[in-house]
Every structure is written in C-alpha cells, then in structure tokens.
Amino acid sequence: MPSNKSVSDAPIVQFTNCRILRDHQLQREDLWVREGKILNPEKLFFDEKGSADVQLDCKDSIIAPGFIDVQINGGFGVDFSLATDDFKSGIDLVSRKILSHGVTSFCPTLVTSPPSVYHQVLPQISVRNGGAHGAGILGAHLEGPFISKEKKGAHPEHCLRTFEAGAFQDLLATYGSLDCVQIVTLAPEMRRSSEVIQELTKRGICVSLGHSVANLSQAEEAVQHGATFITHLFNAMLPFHHRDPGIVGLLTSDKIPAGRRVFYGMISDGIHTNPAALRIAHRAHPKGLVLVTDAIAGMGLAPGRHTLGQQVVEIDGLNTYIAGTKTLSGSVATMDTCVRHFQEATGCSVETALEAASLHPAQLLGIEHQKGTLNYDSDADFLMLNDSLCVQATYIAGEEVWRQDASGM
C-alpha cells in the first residue's frame, strides 16, 4: 500500500482539537499542512492513502488566517519614511516583531516624502515570503505626495505635489520606480488623476483614495477608472454630509462598476474613529472593511517624541500628534488590538472580526487564493488564538515563527 511519501517526502502535520475559520465559520475540524500549504485531508486519505507524521494538540484554540496589514509606517523605533543606511535591518526588525501581533504579511508604508527619499528607500524594499525571519512583504504602500493640501493631516506640506503636464511621468519621476509598489494613495480630485489611476491599475497597482476633499462624483469617477480602496475612512477626508457624502458615500454608491468591490481601511484603535462611526461603516458595507494599524515608529516604544517621515510626533498614551499640535499622526496600535477593539465596538462575530484583518486585505490585493483564508492549497500562514482573540502562536508556511511563552510575553 502506498504511504504518504508517494507524492512528497515532506512531513505532514495534523493540527487537532481546534476550531478553524473556514467559509466564514469557525468549524471543528483538523488542519493538515505539508510543504507550507494547507492539505485537503480527503485527497490525502483516498488518493495518497497518507496519514500524519506529526500531530499537534491545539487545546481548543481558534485557528485563523494570518493578519495582513496594508498600512503600517514603522514601529519599534523604525520609520519606513526615513532613508537610513541600515534601512534593511530596520524593516527586518519590524517584520520580526509584528509576528507577535499575528501579522504574517504587510505593506511597508511611506508617507509624503521628498523624491530623494523614495529613490533611496524603494530599491531597498523587496517583495518576499515570510518565515522565521519575520512577516512577508507584499510590496510598498505609497501614501502621498499626490494628496490634498487641505487634508494633508500629518503629511509635510512642502513635499506635496500635483500632477503637471506629464501626469503619470510626474509620478514615476517622484517615486523613481514602481517595481515593489503594491498600493498608491492619492487625492482623486486632483487634475489628471484619472489617467494616473488608469496607468497604475494597468500595472496591477492598487489605487486608494485618501487625504482628499473629493466629492462623491469625483470619488465614483476614480472607482470607474480602477481605484478600489479608501485610505483610513473618515480620517483626512471631508466629513459625511447628507447632500454630498464625499468619499464616505462610496460605501453605499450605486455607481460602482458591476463585479467590483470598494474596500476601505479603518484604524480601529479607539482614537481615530469613534465606535459609532465604526459601527456605521461596518453596517453600511461589511464586506469592504479592512483593518489597518497605520502604526508609526513609536509603536512598541514608551511615550515621548518619535518621527513620522519628515515630522516629529509626540506619543501621549494611545494618542499620537504632530509635535506641538493636536493633529493626529498615525497610531501606536497593534493589529491584534485593532481586531479585538473592532469586535467589541461593533458587536460583530469573531469570524467577521478576524476576516477584516485577513480575508478582506487579501481580497483587496487579489491574493485571496494564497493568503487570507485556510482553504485547501492556500499558504499555511495562520494563528492560534484564544477565545478573547489574543494571539497564542503565529505560523508561516506551516512553521511556528512565534509563540507566547508561559509568562505571557
């Protein structure tokens, strides 16, 4: 009788006594993993006549897909918008440290910066798989500099740019290269933004609308040209108005092209968005909600002064302000905290809260066949969590890359 070695010599690991998030439900099943992928046990039993080489008792944990953070500016003293000689070691540090937050993939995010910063930093960001060395890098998120002066938030005004005669060529000249870029946030009301959105979309880059004074029809036009995301909904955009709801109106717009879904980021840290606003957004468009941290270099550090690109920011508790002002500038929240706060604030199901940090960002980036789910043949990037949604262990490609020790650290 053929053994489980008939297809591959790699060991098969069976995770038992767990509740797996699959098909939007927590299901009492075992999880089977081989060579970094999730196996279909029926195929294993009936086609290969195989069995597990290793069994792991999960002690009734929840197993959920790894979290994906598509907007994170840095953390632990590392600022992705600063061109430093040791940039690579900085990004390595953040990718390693966020494993404890349940993040298995992320988009390092650069805020509005001078062209020289993009030209120095972007060549040092490369798309890579995660592993024991840290979370995987899906590509950079460039937030600015093609944004509104009125809604610049924590972005330095002297670095803001508009699209001139060259439009897309202006963008290329500013960034230097789009090789590792996954998301670009821009203000859709800017002249010639439509052609830029089309060019970016053609290259497989996700266009996000944010830091903008766009009205609803300008936002709808941007979506018709290919934009699919809204950067931190409610923050740095016109407030909802019943006669012209602005970008917020995209959540219930009837002008979205058939078959297209607009996603929107939410910083669910209890600071950036009132719980009532979080509930309104979630109830209006639950399948589009993507949790993001928008974390800055000060995440994981003591309160005090830190940087966000060209600006100095002050951390006071969970609040982060541009020094000397009351302008919010990113967050110090961790992704697991955002998931718990989101569930608490909205009263949504555990499954819904977990999918907002895993399935939805994967769908936004078009990678839901590999990540963000625990479907058969997808990447075995997953978390073990307790019923309070605290991360107990993080796995990438089926290998344990972080585990909470007995002291709770």
mmCIF file of N, CA and C in Angstrom, residues 20-130:
data_model
loop_
_atom_site.group_PDB
_atom_site.id
_atom_site.type_symbol
_atom_site.label_atom_id
_atom_site.label_comp_id
_atom_site.label_asym_id
_atom_site.label_seq_id
_atom_site.Cartn_x
_atom_site.Cartn_y
_atom_site.Cartn_z
ATOM 1 N N ILE A 20 -11.433 25.894 13.263
ATOM 2 C CA ILE A 20 -10.787 26.525 12.114
ATOM 3 C C ILE A 20 -11.750 27.519 11.466
ATOM 4 N N LEU A 21 -11.239 28.729 11.142
ATOM 5 C CA LEU A 21 -12.049 29.703 10.410
ATOM 6 C C LEU A 21 -11.997 29.351 8.924
ATOM 7 N N ARG A 22 -13.094 28.797 8.434
ATOM 8 C CA ARG A 22 -13.153 28.421 7.021
ATOM 9 C C ARG A 22 -14.573 28.665 6.528
ATOM 10 N N ASP A 23 -14.700 29.240 5.320
ATOM 11 C CA ASP A 23 -16.030 29.570 4.770
ATOM 12 C C ASP A 23 -16.835 30.435 5.743
ATOM 13 N N HIS A 24 -16.180 31.412 6.326
ATOM 14 C CA HIS A 24 -16.819 32.417 7.202
ATOM 15 C C HIS A 24 -17.369 31.822 8.495
ATOM 16 N N GLN A 25 -16.962 30.612 8.831
ATOM 17 C CA GLN A 25 -17.457 29.960 10.048
ATOM 18 C C GLN A 25 -16.308 29.324 10.808
ATOM 19 N N LEU A 26 -16.416 29.305 12.144
ATOM 20 C CA LEU A 26 -15.473 28.507 12.931
ATOM 21 C C LEU A 26 -15.976 27.068 12.904
ATOM 22 N N GLN A 27 -15.139 26.166 12.401
ATOM 23 C CA GLN A 27 -15.548 24.779 12.219
ATOM 24 C C GLN A 27 -14.637 23.857 13.005
ATOM 25 N N ARG A 28 -15.255 22.849 13.643
ATOM 26 C CA ARG A 28 -14.461 21.871 14.398
ATOM 27 C C ARG A 28 -13.881 20.860 13.417
ATOM 28 N N GLU A 29 -12.688 21.132 12.968
ATOM 29 C CA GLU A 29 -12.008 20.246 12.022
ATOM 30 C C GLU A 29 -10.544 20.229 12.388
ATOM 31 N N ASP A 30 -9.820 19.283 11.822
ATOM 32 C CA ASP A 30 -8.363 19.303 11.951
ATOM 33 C C ASP A 30 -7.790 20.085 10.766
ATOM 34 N N LEU A 31 -6.602 20.651 10.980
ATOM 35 C CA LEU A 31 -5.898 21.353 9.899
ATOM 36 C C LEU A 31 -4.691 20.510 9.508
ATOM 37 N N TRP A 32 -4.567 20.235 8.218
ATOM 38 C CA TRP A 32 -3.477 19.404 7.702
ATOM 39 C C TRP A 32 -2.549 20.277 6.854
ATOM 40 N N VAL A 33 -1.246 20.165 7.114
ATOM 41 C CA VAL A 33 -0.274 21.032 6.439
ATOM 42 C C VAL A 33 0.892 20.193 5.920
ATOM 43 N N ARG A 34 1.322 20.507 4.690
ATOM 44 C CA ARG A 34 2.548 19.910 4.149
ATOM 45 C C ARG A 34 3.209 20.915 3.215
ATOM 46 N N GLU A 35 4.509 21.023 3.316
ATOM 47 C CA GLU A 35 5.306 21.908 2.453
ATOM 48 C C GLU A 35 4.722 23.318 2.371
ATOM 49 N N GLY A 36 4.304 23.829 3.533
ATOM 50 C CA GLY A 36 3.854 25.217 3.595
ATOM 51 C C GLY A 36 2.464 25.472 3.071
ATOM 52 N N LYS A 37 1.749 24.399 2.668
ATOM 53 C CA LYS A 37 0.402 24.559 2.117
ATOM 54 C C LYS A 37 -0.607 23.777 2.958
ATOM 55 N N ILE A 38 -1.867 24.196 2.859
ATOM 56 C CA ILE A 38 -2.939 23.506 3.578
ATOM 57 C C ILE A 38 -3.461 22.372 2.699
ATOM 58 N N LEU A 39 -3.517 21.193 3.276
ATOM 59 C CA LEU A 39 -3.893 19.988 2.534
ATOM 60 C C LEU A 39 -5.386 19.708 2.643
ATOM 61 N N ASN A 40 -5.908 19.076 1.591
ATOM 62 C CA ASN A 40 -7.253 18.521 1.637
ATOM 63 C C ASN A 40 -7.147 17.096 2.181
ATOM 64 N N PRO A 41 -7.655 16.844 3.402
ATOM 65 C CA PRO A 41 -7.443 15.522 4.002
ATOM 66 C C PRO A 41 -8.097 14.394 3.199
ATOM 67 N N GLU A 42 -9.190 14.697 2.510
ATOM 68 C CA GLU A 42 -9.828 13.639 1.718
ATOM 69 C C GLU A 42 -8.903 13.141 0.623
ATOM 70 N N LYS A 43 -8.268 14.082 -0.069
ATOM 71 C CA LYS A 43 -7.311 13.688 -1.119
ATOM 72 C C LYS A 43 -6.165 12.900 -0.507
ATOM 73 N N LEU A 44 -5.716 13.352 0.656
ATOM 74 C CA LEU A 44 -4.606 12.677 1.333
ATOM 75 C C LEU A 44 -4.983 11.232 1.673
ATOM 76 N N PHE A 45 -6.164 11.042 2.253
ATOM 77 C CA PHE A 45 -6.570 9.684 2.667
ATOM 78 C C PHE A 45 -6.845 8.793 1.457
ATOM 79 N N PHE A 46 -7.669 9.311 0.530
ATOM 80 C CA PHE A 46 -8.190 8.433 -0.524
ATOM 81 C C PHE A 46 -7.263 8.328 -1.727
ATOM 82 N N ASP A 47 -6.587 9.414 -2.110
ATOM 83 C CA ASP A 47 -5.707 9.355 -3.280
ATOM 84 C C ASP A 47 -4.312 8.877 -2.917
ATOM 85 N N GLU A 48 -3.805 9.380 -1.784
ATOM 86 C CA GLU A 48 -2.433 9.037 -1.406
ATOM 87 C C GLU A 48 -2.352 7.932 -0.368
ATOM 88 N N LYS A 49 -3.502 7.621 0.252
ATOM 89 C CA LYS A 49 -3.511 6.665 1.376
ATOM 90 C C LYS A 49 -2.521 7.119 2.458
ATOM 91 N N GLY A 50 -2.460 8.436 2.636
ATOM 92 C CA GLY A 50 -1.472 9.009 3.555
ATOM 93 C C GLY A 50 -2.018 9.248 4.944
ATOM 94 N N SER A 51 -1.125 9.598 5.836
ATOM 95 C CA SER A 51 -1.515 9.925 7.209
ATOM 96 C C SER A 51 -0.523 10.931 7.775
ATOM 97 N N ALA A 52 -0.818 11.424 8.970
ATOM 98 C CA ALA A 52 0.029 12.467 9.566
ATOM 99 C C ALA A 52 1.336 11.891 10.080
ATOM 100 N N ASP A 53 2.408 12.641 9.898
ATOM 101 C CA ASP A 53 3.698 12.290 10.507
ATOM 102 C C ASP A 53 3.791 12.871 11.911
ATOM 103 N N VAL A 54 3.155 14.029 12.095
ATOM 104 C CA VAL A 54 3.196 14.722 13.393
ATOM 105 C C VAL A 54 1.780 15.177 13.723
ATOM 106 N N GLN A 55 1.360 14.996 14.966
ATOM 107 C CA GLN A 55 0.076 15.522 15.429
ATOM 108 C C GLN A 55 0.319 16.556 16.520
ATOM 109 N N LEU A 56 -0.356 17.691 16.404
ATOM 110 C CA LEU A 56 -0.216 18.744 17.410
ATOM 111 C C LEU A 56 -1.581 19.049 18.012
ATOM 112 N N ASP A 57 -1.688 18.967 19.321
ATOM 113 C CA ASP A 57 -2.940 19.267 20.014
ATOM 114 C C ASP A 57 -3.028 20.776 20.239
ATOM 115 N N CYS A 58 -4.045 21.414 19.660
ATOM 116 C CA CYS A 58 -4.185 22.877 19.749
ATOM 117 C C CYS A 58 -4.952 23.322 20.989
ATOM 118 N N LYS A 59 -5.385 22.372 21.811
ATOM 119 C CA LYS A 59 -6.030 22.683 23.101
ATOM 120 C C LYS A 59 -7.209 23.636 22.938
ATOM 121 N N ASP A 60 -8.028 23.343 21.933
ATOM 122 C CA ASP A 60 -9.274 24.082 21.689
ATOM 123 C C ASP A 60 -9.058 25.527 21.228
ATOM 124 N N SER A 61 -7.878 25.809 20.688
ATOM 125 C CA SER A 61 -7.621 27.166 20.162
ATOM 126 C C SER A 61 -8.443 27.415 18.900
ATOM 127 N N ILE A 62 -8.624 28.709 18.612
ATOM 128 C CA ILE A 62 -9.126 29.127 17.296
ATOM 129 C C ILE A 62 -7.928 29.154 16.351
ATOM 130 N N ILE A 63 -8.092 28.618 15.141
ATOM 131 C CA ILE A 63 -7.058 28.764 14.102
ATOM 132 C C ILE A 63 -7.640 29.664 13.017
ATOM 133 N N ALA A 64 -6.971 30.780 12.771
ATOM 134 C CA ALA A 64 -7.446 31.774 11.800
ATOM 135 C C ALA A 64 -6.306 32.130 10.854
ATOM 136 N N PRO A 65 -6.639 32.626 9.655
ATOM 137 C CA PRO A 65 -5.568 33.056 8.744
ATOM 138 C C PRO A 65 -4.734 34.163 9.375
ATOM 139 N N GLY A 66 -3.468 34.233 8.999
ATOM 140 C CA GLY A 66 -2.597 35.295 9.498
ATOM 141 C C GLY A 66 -3.110 36.665 9.082
ATOM 142 N N PHE A 67 -2.862 37.667 9.930
ATOM 143 C CA PHE A 67 -3.306 39.030 9.635
ATOM 144 C C PHE A 67 -2.414 39.656 8.568
ATOM 145 N N ILE A 68 -3.024 40.531 7.770
ATOM 146 C CA ILE A 68 -2.320 41.245 6.694
ATOM 147 C C ILE A 68 -2.518 42.735 6.949
ATOM 148 N N ASP A 69 -1.429 43.468 7.166
ATOM 149 C CA ASP A 69 -1.517 44.914 7.453
ATOM 150 C C ASP A 69 -1.066 45.678 6.212
ATOM 151 N N VAL A 70 -2.009 46.350 5.538
ATOM 152 C CA VAL A 70 -1.671 47.041 4.291
ATOM 153 C C VAL A 70 -1.294 48.508 4.516
ATOM 154 N N GLN A 71 -1.272 48.943 5.793
ATOM 155 C CA GLN A 71 -0.838 50.322 6.075
ATOM 156 C C GLN A 71 -0.128 50.364 7.413
ATOM 157 N N ILE A 72 1.179 50.290 7.361
ATOM 158 C CA ILE A 72 1.997 50.354 8.574
ATOM 159 C C ILE A 72 3.257 51.155 8.248
ATOM 160 N N ASN A 73 3.441 52.262 8.965
ATOM 161 C CA ASN A 73 4.522 53.217 8.673
ATOM 162 C C ASN A 73 5.841 52.869 9.356
ATOM 163 N N GLY A 74 5.798 51.901 10.263
ATOM 164 C CA GLY A 74 7.004 51.530 11.005
ATOM 165 C C GLY A 74 6.619 51.007 12.374
ATOM 166 N N GLY A 75 7.579 50.998 13.264
ATOM 167 C CA GLY A 75 7.354 50.523 14.624
ATOM 168 C C GLY A 75 8.683 50.231 15.291
ATOM 169 N N PHE A 76 8.682 50.189 16.620
ATOM 170 C CA PHE A 76 9.864 49.805 17.396
ATOM 171 C C PHE A 76 11.071 50.679 17.072
ATOM 172 N N GLY A 77 10.785 51.976 16.829
ATOM 173 C CA GLY A 77 11.866 52.921 16.543
ATOM 174 C C GLY A 77 12.260 52.989 15.085
ATOM 175 N N VAL A 78 11.630 52.196 14.229
ATOM 176 C CA VAL A 78 11.957 52.185 12.791
ATOM 177 C C VAL A 78 10.884 52.955 12.030
ATOM 178 N N ASP A 79 11.315 53.890 11.184
ATOM 179 C CA ASP A 79 10.412 54.718 10.389
ATOM 180 C C ASP A 79 10.684 54.424 8.914
ATOM 181 N N PHE A 80 9.714 53.825 8.221
ATOM 182 C CA PHE A 80 9.925 53.438 6.822
ATOM 183 C C PHE A 80 10.089 54.637 5.893
ATOM 184 N N SER A 81 9.741 55.836 6.377
ATOM 185 C CA SER A 81 9.865 57.028 5.536
ATOM 186 C C SER A 81 11.176 57.783 5.778
ATOM 187 N N LEU A 82 12.107 57.154 6.461
ATOM 188 C CA LEU A 82 13.432 57.761 6.662
ATOM 189 C C LEU A 82 14.474 56.953 5.898
ATOM 190 N N ALA A 83 15.230 57.640 5.062
ATOM 191 C CA ALA A 83 16.276 56.962 4.286
ATOM 192 C C ALA A 83 17.514 56.825 5.158
ATOM 193 N N THR A 84 17.721 55.642 5.723
ATOM 194 C CA THR A 84 18.877 55.413 6.590
ATOM 195 C C THR A 84 19.779 54.345 5.975
ATOM 196 N N ASP A 85 21.023 54.332 6.430
ATOM 197 C CA ASP A 85 21.981 53.340 5.910
ATOM 198 C C ASP A 85 21.575 51.926 6.292
ATOM 199 N N ASP A 86 20.897 51.794 7.434
ATOM 200 C CA ASP A 86 20.528 50.446 7.891
ATOM 201 C C ASP A 86 19.027 50.198 7.701
ATOM 202 N N PHE A 87 18.470 50.748 6.604
ATOM 203 C CA PHE A 87 17.035 50.602 6.360
ATOM 204 C C PHE A 87 16.627 49.129 6.360
ATOM 205 N N LYS A 88 17.444 48.297 5.716
ATOM 206 C CA LYS A 88 17.079 46.874 5.600
ATOM 207 C C LYS A 88 17.000 46.209 6.967
ATOM 208 N N SER A 89 17.915 46.544 7.858
ATOM 209 C CA SER A 89 17.851 45.919 9.184
ATOM 210 C C SER A 89 16.638 46.445 9.949
ATOM 211 N N GLY A 90 16.226 47.697 9.665
ATOM 212 C CA GLY A 90 15.025 48.255 10.291
ATOM 213 C C GLY A 90 13.768 47.521 9.853
ATOM 214 N N ILE A 91 13.645 47.291 8.558
ATOM 215 C CA ILE A 91 12.455 46.603 8.058
ATOM 216 C C ILE A 91 12.436 45.160 8.554
ATOM 217 N N ASP A 92 13.630 44.568 8.685
ATOM 218 C CA ASP A 92 13.719 43.196 9.225
ATOM 219 C C ASP A 92 13.248 43.159 10.677
ATOM 220 N N LEU A 93 13.622 44.178 11.438
ATOM 221 C CA LEU A 93 13.228 44.236 12.853
ATOM 222 C C LEU A 93 11.704 44.315 12.982
ATOM 223 N N VAL A 94 11.086 45.221 12.217
ATOM 224 C CA VAL A 94 9.624 45.367 12.287
ATOM 225 C C VAL A 94 8.946 44.070 11.856
ATOM 226 N N SER A 95 9.432 43.470 10.766
ATOM 227 C CA SER A 95 8.762 42.260 10.268
ATOM 228 C C SER A 95 8.862 41.121 11.277
ATOM 229 N N ARG A 96 9.923 41.109 12.049
ATOM 230 C CA ARG A 96 10.085 40.067 13.084
ATOM 231 C C ARG A 96 9.169 40.352 14.285
ATOM 232 N N LYS A 97 9.134 41.612 14.702
ATOM 233 C CA LYS A 97 8.395 41.971 15.917
ATOM 234 C C LYS A 97 6.872 41.860 15.739
ATOM 235 N N ILE A 98 6.364 42.127 14.524
ATOM 236 C CA ILE A 98 4.908 42.109 14.351
ATOM 237 C C ILE A 98 4.359 40.684 14.276
ATOM 238 N N LEU A 99 5.223 39.687 14.251
ATOM 239 C CA LEU A 99 4.748 38.297 14.321
ATOM 240 C C LEU A 99 3.945 38.079 15.601
ATOM 241 N N SER A 100 4.348 38.739 16.682
ATOM 242 C CA SER A 100 3.641 38.562 17.963
ATOM 243 C C SER A 100 2.261 39.206 17.937
ATOM 244 N N HIS A 101 2.007 40.080 16.951
ATOM 245 C CA HIS A 101 0.685 40.716 16.809
ATOM 246 C C HIS A 101 -0.201 39.905 15.862
ATOM 247 N N GLY A 102 0.336 38.799 15.351
ATOM 248 C CA GLY A 102 -0.432 37.971 14.419
ATOM 249 C C GLY A 102 -0.307 38.391 12.967
ATOM 250 N N VAL A 103 0.580 39.356 12.663
ATOM 251 C CA VAL A 103 0.745 39.814 11.276
ATOM 252 C C VAL A 103 1.725 38.888 10.564
ATOM 253 N N THR A 104 1.250 38.265 9.477
ATOM 254 C CA THR A 104 2.118 37.354 8.711
ATOM 255 C C THR A 104 2.540 37.959 7.373
ATOM 256 N N SER A 105 1.880 39.051 6.942
ATOM 257 C CA SER A 105 2.258 39.770 5.716
ATOM 258 C C SER A 105 1.912 41.237 5.895
ATOM 259 N N PHE A 106 2.687 42.121 5.252
ATOM 260 C CA PHE A 106 2.390 43.552 5.406
ATOM 261 C C PHE A 106 2.910 44.350 4.227
ATOM 262 N N CYS A 107 2.399 45.588 4.126
ATOM 263 C CA CYS A 107 2.853 46.555 3.121
ATOM 264 C C CYS A 107 3.536 47.707 3.852
ATOM 265 N N PRO A 108 4.883 47.741 3.868
ATOM 266 C CA PRO A 108 5.546 48.894 4.488
ATOM 267 C C PRO A 108 5.083 50.175 3.802
ATOM 268 N N THR A 109 4.696 51.163 4.610
ATOM 269 C CA THR A 109 4.034 52.359 4.087
ATOM 270 C C THR A 109 4.920 53.580 4.251
ATOM 271 N N LEU A 110 5.044 54.359 3.172
ATOM 272 C CA LEU A 110 5.802 55.609 3.223
ATOM 273 C C LEU A 110 4.824 56.767 3.140
ATOM 274 N N VAL A 111 4.934 57.706 4.083
ATOM 275 C CA VAL A 111 4.122 58.919 3.999
ATOM 276 C C VAL A 111 4.809 59.892 3.051
ATOM 277 N N THR A 112 4.128 60.993 2.743
ATOM 278 C CA THR A 112 4.651 62.003 1.822
ATOM 279 C C THR A 112 6.095 62.380 2.166
ATOM 280 N N SER A 113 6.954 62.270 1.177
ATOM 281 C CA SER A 113 8.397 62.484 1.380
ATOM 282 C C SER A 113 8.976 63.175 0.150
ATOM 283 N N PRO A 114 10.189 63.741 0.256
ATOM 284 C CA PRO A 114 10.852 64.285 -0.933
ATOM 285 C C PRO A 114 11.216 63.147 -1.887
ATOM 286 N N PRO A 115 11.324 63.416 -3.200
ATOM 287 C CA PRO A 115 11.695 62.367 -4.158
ATOM 288 C C PRO A 115 12.957 61.611 -3.752
ATOM 289 N N SER A 116 13.927 62.321 -3.153
ATOM 290 C CA SER A 116 15.191 61.650 -2.784
ATOM 291 C C SER A 116 14.958 60.490 -1.821
ATOM 292 N N VAL A 117 13.954 60.614 -0.952
ATOM 293 C CA VAL A 117 13.660 59.534 0.000
ATOM 294 C C VAL A 117 13.114 58.318 -0.739
ATOM 295 N N TYR A 118 12.157 58.542 -1.638
ATOM 296 C CA TYR A 118 11.620 57.414 -2.412
ATOM 297 C C TYR A 118 12.733 56.721 -3.199
ATOM 298 N N HIS A 119 13.607 57.549 -3.808
ATOM 299 C CA HIS A 119 14.666 56.990 -4.652
ATOM 300 C C HIS A 119 15.652 56.153 -3.833
ATOM 301 N N GLN A 120 15.827 56.521 -2.560
ATOM 302 C CA GLN A 120 16.749 55.754 -1.706
ATOM 303 C C GLN A 120 16.077 54.543 -1.069
ATOM 304 N N VAL A 121 14.819 54.739 -0.635
ATOM 305 C CA VAL A 121 14.159 53.683 0.153
ATOM 306 C C VAL A 121 13.561 52.581 -0.712
ATOM 307 N N LEU A 122 12.847 52.953 -1.788
ATOM 308 C CA LEU A 122 12.108 51.935 -2.541
ATOM 309 C C LEU A 122 12.994 50.809 -3.088
ATOM 310 N N PRO A 123 14.205 51.106 -3.581
ATOM 311 C CA PRO A 123 15.043 49.989 -4.045
ATOM 312 C C PRO A 123 15.440 49.022 -2.921
ATOM 313 N N GLN A 124 15.268 49.463 -1.667
ATOM 314 C CA GLN A 124 15.642 48.599 -0.540
ATOM 315 C C GLN A 124 14.461 47.771 -0.017
ATOM 316 N N ILE A 125 13.280 47.957 -0.625
ATOM 317 C CA ILE A 125 12.117 47.152 -0.231
ATOM 318 C C ILE A 125 11.921 46.087 -1.303
ATOM 319 N N SER A 126 11.949 44.835 -0.914
ATOM 320 C CA SER A 126 11.694 43.790 -1.903
ATOM 321 C C SER A 126 10.583 42.881 -1.408
ATOM 322 N N VAL A 127 9.748 42.465 -2.345
ATOM 323 C CA VAL A 127 8.671 41.533 -2.024
ATOM 324 C C VAL A 127 9.313 40.208 -1.616
ATOM 325 N N ARG A 128 8.887 39.666 -0.484
ATOM 326 C CA ARG A 128 9.482 38.400 -0.039
ATOM 327 C C ARG A 128 8.495 37.621 0.818
ATOM 328 N N ASN A 129 8.699 36.318 0.857
ATOM 329 C CA ASN A 129 7.866 35.467 1.698
ATOM 330 C C ASN A 129 8.242 35.644 3.154
ATOM 331 N N GLY A 130 7.275 35.382 4.016
ATOM 332 C CA GLY A 130 7.558 35.408 5.443
ATOM 333 C C GLY A 130 8.200 34.097 5.888
#
